[in-house]
Short mmCIF file of C-alpha atoms in Angstrom, two decimals:
data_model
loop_
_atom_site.label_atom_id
_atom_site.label_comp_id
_atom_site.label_asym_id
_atom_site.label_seq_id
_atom_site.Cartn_x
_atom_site.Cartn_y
_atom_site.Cartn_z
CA UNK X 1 0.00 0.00 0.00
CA UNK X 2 1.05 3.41 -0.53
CA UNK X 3 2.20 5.20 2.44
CA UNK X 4 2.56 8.89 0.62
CA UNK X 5 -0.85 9.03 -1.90
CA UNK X 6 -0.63 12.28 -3.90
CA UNK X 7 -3.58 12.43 -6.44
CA UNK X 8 -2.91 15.56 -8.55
CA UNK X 9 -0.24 15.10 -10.87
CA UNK X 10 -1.00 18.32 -12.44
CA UNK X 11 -2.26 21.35 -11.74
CA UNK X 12 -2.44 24.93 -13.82
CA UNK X 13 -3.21 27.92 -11.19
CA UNK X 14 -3.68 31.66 -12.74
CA UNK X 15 -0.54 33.81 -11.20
CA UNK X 16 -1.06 35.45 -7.52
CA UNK X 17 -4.14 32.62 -6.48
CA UNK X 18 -3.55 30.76 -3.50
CA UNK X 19 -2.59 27.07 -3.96
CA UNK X 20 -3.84 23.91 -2.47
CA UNK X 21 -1.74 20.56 -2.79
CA UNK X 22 -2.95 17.79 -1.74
CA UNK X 23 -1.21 14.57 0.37
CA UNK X 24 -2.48 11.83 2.53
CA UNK X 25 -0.76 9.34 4.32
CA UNK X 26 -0.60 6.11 6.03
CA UNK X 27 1.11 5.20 9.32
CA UNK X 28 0.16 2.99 12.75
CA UNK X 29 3.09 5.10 14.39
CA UNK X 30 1.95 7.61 16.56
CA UNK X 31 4.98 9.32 15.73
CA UNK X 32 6.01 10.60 12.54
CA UNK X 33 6.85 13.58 10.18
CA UNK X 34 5.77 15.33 6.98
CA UNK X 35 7.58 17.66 4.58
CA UNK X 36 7.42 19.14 1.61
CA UNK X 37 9.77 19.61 -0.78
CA UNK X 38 10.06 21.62 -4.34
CA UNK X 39 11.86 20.24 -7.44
CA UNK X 40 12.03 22.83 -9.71
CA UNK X 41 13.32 21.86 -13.61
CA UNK X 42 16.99 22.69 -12.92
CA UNK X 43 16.15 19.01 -10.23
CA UNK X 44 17.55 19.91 -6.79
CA UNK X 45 15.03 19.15 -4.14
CA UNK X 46 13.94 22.24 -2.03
CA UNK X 47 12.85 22.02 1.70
CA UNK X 48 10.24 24.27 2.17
CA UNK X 49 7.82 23.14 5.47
CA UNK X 50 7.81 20.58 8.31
CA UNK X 51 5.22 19.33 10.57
CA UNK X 52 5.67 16.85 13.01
CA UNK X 53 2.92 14.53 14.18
CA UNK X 54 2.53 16.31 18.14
CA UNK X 55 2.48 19.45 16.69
CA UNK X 56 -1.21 21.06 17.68
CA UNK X 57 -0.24 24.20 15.14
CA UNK X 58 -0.26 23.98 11.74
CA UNK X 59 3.49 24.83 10.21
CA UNK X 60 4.16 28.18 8.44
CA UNK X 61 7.11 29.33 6.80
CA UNK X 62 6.29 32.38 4.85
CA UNK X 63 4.09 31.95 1.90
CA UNK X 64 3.83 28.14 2.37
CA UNK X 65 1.22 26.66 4.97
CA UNK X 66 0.94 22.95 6.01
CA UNK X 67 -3.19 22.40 6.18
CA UNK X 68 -2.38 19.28 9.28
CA UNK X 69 -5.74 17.15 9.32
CA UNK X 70 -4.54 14.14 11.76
CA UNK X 71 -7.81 12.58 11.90
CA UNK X 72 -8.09 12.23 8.04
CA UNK X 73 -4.25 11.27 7.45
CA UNK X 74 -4.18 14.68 5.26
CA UNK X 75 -1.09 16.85 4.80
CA UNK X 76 -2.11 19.41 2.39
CA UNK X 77 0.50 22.31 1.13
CA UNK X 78 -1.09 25.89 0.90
CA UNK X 79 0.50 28.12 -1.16
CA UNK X 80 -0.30 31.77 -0.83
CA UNK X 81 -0.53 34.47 -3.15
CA UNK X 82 1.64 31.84 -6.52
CA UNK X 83 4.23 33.27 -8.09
CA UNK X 84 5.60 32.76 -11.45
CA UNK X 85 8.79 30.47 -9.52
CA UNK X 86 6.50 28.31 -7.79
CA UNK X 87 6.19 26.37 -11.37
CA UNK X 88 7.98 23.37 -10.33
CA UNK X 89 7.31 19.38 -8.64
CA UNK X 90 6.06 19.34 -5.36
CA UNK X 91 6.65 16.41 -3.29
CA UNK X 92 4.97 15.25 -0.12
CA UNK X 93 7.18 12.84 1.81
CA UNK X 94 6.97 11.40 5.54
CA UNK X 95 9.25 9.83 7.97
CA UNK X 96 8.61 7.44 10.58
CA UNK X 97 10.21 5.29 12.67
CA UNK X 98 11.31 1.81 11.51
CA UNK X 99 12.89 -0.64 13.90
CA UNK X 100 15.28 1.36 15.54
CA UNK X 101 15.96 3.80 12.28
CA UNK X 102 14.10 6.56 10.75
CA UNK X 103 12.64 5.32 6.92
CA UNK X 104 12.09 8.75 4.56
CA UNK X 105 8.71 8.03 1.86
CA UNK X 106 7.66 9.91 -1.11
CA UNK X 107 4.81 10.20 -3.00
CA UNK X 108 4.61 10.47 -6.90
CA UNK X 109 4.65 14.45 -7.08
CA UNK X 110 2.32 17.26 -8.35
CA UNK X 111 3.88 19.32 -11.13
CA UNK X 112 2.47 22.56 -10.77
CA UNK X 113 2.36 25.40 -13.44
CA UNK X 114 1.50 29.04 -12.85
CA UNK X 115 -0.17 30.71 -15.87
CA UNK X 116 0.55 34.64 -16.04
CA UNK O 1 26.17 25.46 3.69
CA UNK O 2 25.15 21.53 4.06
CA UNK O 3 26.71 20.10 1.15
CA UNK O 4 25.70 16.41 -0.10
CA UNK O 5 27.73 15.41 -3.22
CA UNK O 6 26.97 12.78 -5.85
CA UNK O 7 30.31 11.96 -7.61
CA UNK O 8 28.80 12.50 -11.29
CA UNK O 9 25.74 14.24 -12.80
CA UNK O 10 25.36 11.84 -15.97
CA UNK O 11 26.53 8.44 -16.10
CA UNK O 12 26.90 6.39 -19.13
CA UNK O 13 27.22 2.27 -18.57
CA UNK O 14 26.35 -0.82 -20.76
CA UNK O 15 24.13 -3.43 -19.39
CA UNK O 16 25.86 -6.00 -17.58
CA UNK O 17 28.48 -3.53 -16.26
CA UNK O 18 28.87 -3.14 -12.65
CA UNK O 19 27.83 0.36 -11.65
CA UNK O 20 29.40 2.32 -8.18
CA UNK O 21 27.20 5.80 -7.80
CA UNK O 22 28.98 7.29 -4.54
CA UNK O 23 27.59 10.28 -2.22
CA UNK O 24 29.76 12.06 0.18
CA UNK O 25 27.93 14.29 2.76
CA UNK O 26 29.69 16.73 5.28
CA UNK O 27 27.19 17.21 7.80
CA UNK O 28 27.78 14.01 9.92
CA UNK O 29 24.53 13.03 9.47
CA UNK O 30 23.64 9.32 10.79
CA UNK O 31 20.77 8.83 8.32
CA UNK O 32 21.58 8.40 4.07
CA UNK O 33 19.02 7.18 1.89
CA UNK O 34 18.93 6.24 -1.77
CA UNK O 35 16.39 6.80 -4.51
CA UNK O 36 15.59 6.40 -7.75
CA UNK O 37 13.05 9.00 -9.48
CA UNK O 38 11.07 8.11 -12.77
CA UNK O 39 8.44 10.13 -14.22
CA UNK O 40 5.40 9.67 -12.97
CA UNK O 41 6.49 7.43 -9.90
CA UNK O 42 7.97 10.08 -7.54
CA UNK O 43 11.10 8.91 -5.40
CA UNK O 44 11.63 5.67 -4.63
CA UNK O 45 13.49 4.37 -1.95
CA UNK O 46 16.19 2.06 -2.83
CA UNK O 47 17.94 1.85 0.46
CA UNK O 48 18.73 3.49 3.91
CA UNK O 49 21.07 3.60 5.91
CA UNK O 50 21.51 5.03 9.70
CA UNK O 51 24.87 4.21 10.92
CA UNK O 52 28.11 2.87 9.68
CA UNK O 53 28.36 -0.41 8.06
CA UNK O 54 24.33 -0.59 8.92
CA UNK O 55 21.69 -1.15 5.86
CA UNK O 56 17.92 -1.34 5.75
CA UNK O 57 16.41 -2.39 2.30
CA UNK O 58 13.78 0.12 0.83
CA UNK O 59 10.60 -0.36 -1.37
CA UNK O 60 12.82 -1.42 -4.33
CA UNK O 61 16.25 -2.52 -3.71
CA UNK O 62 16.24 -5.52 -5.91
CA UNK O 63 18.72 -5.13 -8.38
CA UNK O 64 21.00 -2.93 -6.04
CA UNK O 65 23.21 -3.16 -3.22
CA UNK O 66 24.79 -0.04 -0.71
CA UNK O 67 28.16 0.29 1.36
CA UNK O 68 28.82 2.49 4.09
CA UNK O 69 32.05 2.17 5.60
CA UNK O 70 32.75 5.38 6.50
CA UNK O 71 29.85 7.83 8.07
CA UNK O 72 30.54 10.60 5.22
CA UNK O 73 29.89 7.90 2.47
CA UNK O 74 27.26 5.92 1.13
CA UNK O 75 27.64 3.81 -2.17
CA UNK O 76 24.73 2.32 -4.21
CA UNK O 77 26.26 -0.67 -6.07
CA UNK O 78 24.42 -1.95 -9.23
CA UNK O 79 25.86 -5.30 -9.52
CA UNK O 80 25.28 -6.00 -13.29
CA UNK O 81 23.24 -2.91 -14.64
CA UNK O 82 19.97 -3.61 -16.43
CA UNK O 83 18.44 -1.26 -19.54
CA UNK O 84 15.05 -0.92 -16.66
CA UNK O 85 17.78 0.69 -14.07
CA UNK O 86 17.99 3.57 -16.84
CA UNK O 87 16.60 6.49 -13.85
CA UNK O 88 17.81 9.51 -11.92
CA UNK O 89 19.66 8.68 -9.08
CA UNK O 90 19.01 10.89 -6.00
CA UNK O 91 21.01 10.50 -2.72
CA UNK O 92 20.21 12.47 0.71
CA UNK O 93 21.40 12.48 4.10
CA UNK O 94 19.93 13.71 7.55
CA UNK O 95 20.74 13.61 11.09
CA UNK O 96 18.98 10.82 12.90
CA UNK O 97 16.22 13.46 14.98
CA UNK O 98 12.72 13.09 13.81
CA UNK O 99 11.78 16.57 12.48
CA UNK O 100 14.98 17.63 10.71
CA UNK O 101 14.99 17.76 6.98
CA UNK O 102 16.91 15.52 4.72
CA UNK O 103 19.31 17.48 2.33
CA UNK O 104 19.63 16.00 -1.37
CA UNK O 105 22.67 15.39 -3.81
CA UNK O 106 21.97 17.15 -7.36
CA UNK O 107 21.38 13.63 -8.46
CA UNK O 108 23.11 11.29 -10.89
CA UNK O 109 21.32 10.63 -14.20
CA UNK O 110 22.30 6.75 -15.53
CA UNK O 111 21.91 5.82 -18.55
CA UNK O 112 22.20 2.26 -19.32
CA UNK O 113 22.55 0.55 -22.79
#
């Protein structure tokens, strides 16, 4: 079974709208995080938010917002206000423990394109 | 500046060969992780590792091996490369804390033929 399910593999959002990835996951750990990251054409991978599973706050970090819905598994990235440089692959990942170690899971990506 | 470095950006084998894609990070992170990224499929990981010498298969490592005998350095090992191993090659590292981000190589494109 998937552990990272991202269902949008595209999306096309008119320039300065707000943004609204979606990812859900699967875990029986009670403790676990998410990220996101950006990939944008040139292919390095971009940290942009973190939130851990005890947070009670949902994670900020300037235009980017984490949407944290525990009960329905959902970690959905909010992007505020799209610029022209937010065209890129966004990738939800999670990492939870496994047997001593920490295991790092990605899902399959939404490319995102911002129209002028 | 975290730097994680994959020793080449393209890569260039025939099938059959024995293929060494090596990552060198100078953090001293305890975690390194391998994946492979297709279209369509996201990352996959290949393997993990979260201490030296130590080695915990990922969702596909058939076809692949890893060495880490020195914390810096993780190796993926293909041991006789196949055309379906034709992928990007991504390799990150992190320190072993839940809640800190993993940092990424620029990733090794391999080609095989």
């Amino acid at each position: 079974a998937q552990k990272i399910t991202q269902t949008q593999p595209g999306m096309f959002v008119q320039e300065k709208e707000a943004v609204t990835l979606d990812c859900t996951y699967d875990t029986s750990d009670p403790s676990y995080g998410l990220f996101w990251y950006k990939q944008p054409s040139s292919g390095e991978m971009i940290f942009l938010i973190y939130q851990g599973s005890y947070d009670q706050q949902n994670a900020t970090e300037g235009r980017y917002s984490l949407n944290f819905q525990k009960a329905r598994k959902s970690a959905n990235l909010v992007i505020s206000a799209s610029q022209l440089g937010d065209s890129a692959m966004y990738f939800c990942a999670m990492r939870e423990p496994n047997f001593g170690n920490e295991k790092l899971t990605f899902g399959t990506g939404t490319r995102l394109t911002i129209i002028p | 500046d975290v730097k994680v470095t994959q020793s080449s950006r393209y890569l260039v084998k025939r099938t059959g060969e024995k293929v060494f894609l090596e990552c060198v990070q100078d953090m001293d992170h305890e975690n390194m992780f391998w994946y492979r990224q297709d279209p369509g499929l996201g990352l996959r990981l290949i393997y993990f590792s979260y201490d030296v010498k130590m080695k915990e298969k990922g969702d596909i490592p058939e076809g692949y091996s890893v060495s880490r005998e020195k914390k810096e350095r993780f190796s993926l090992i293909l041991e006789s490369a196949s055309t379906n191993q034709t992928s990007m090659y991504l390799c990150a590292s992190s320190f072993g804390l839940t809640g800190t981000e993993a940092f990424f190589g620029q990733g090794t494109r391999l080609t095989v033929v």
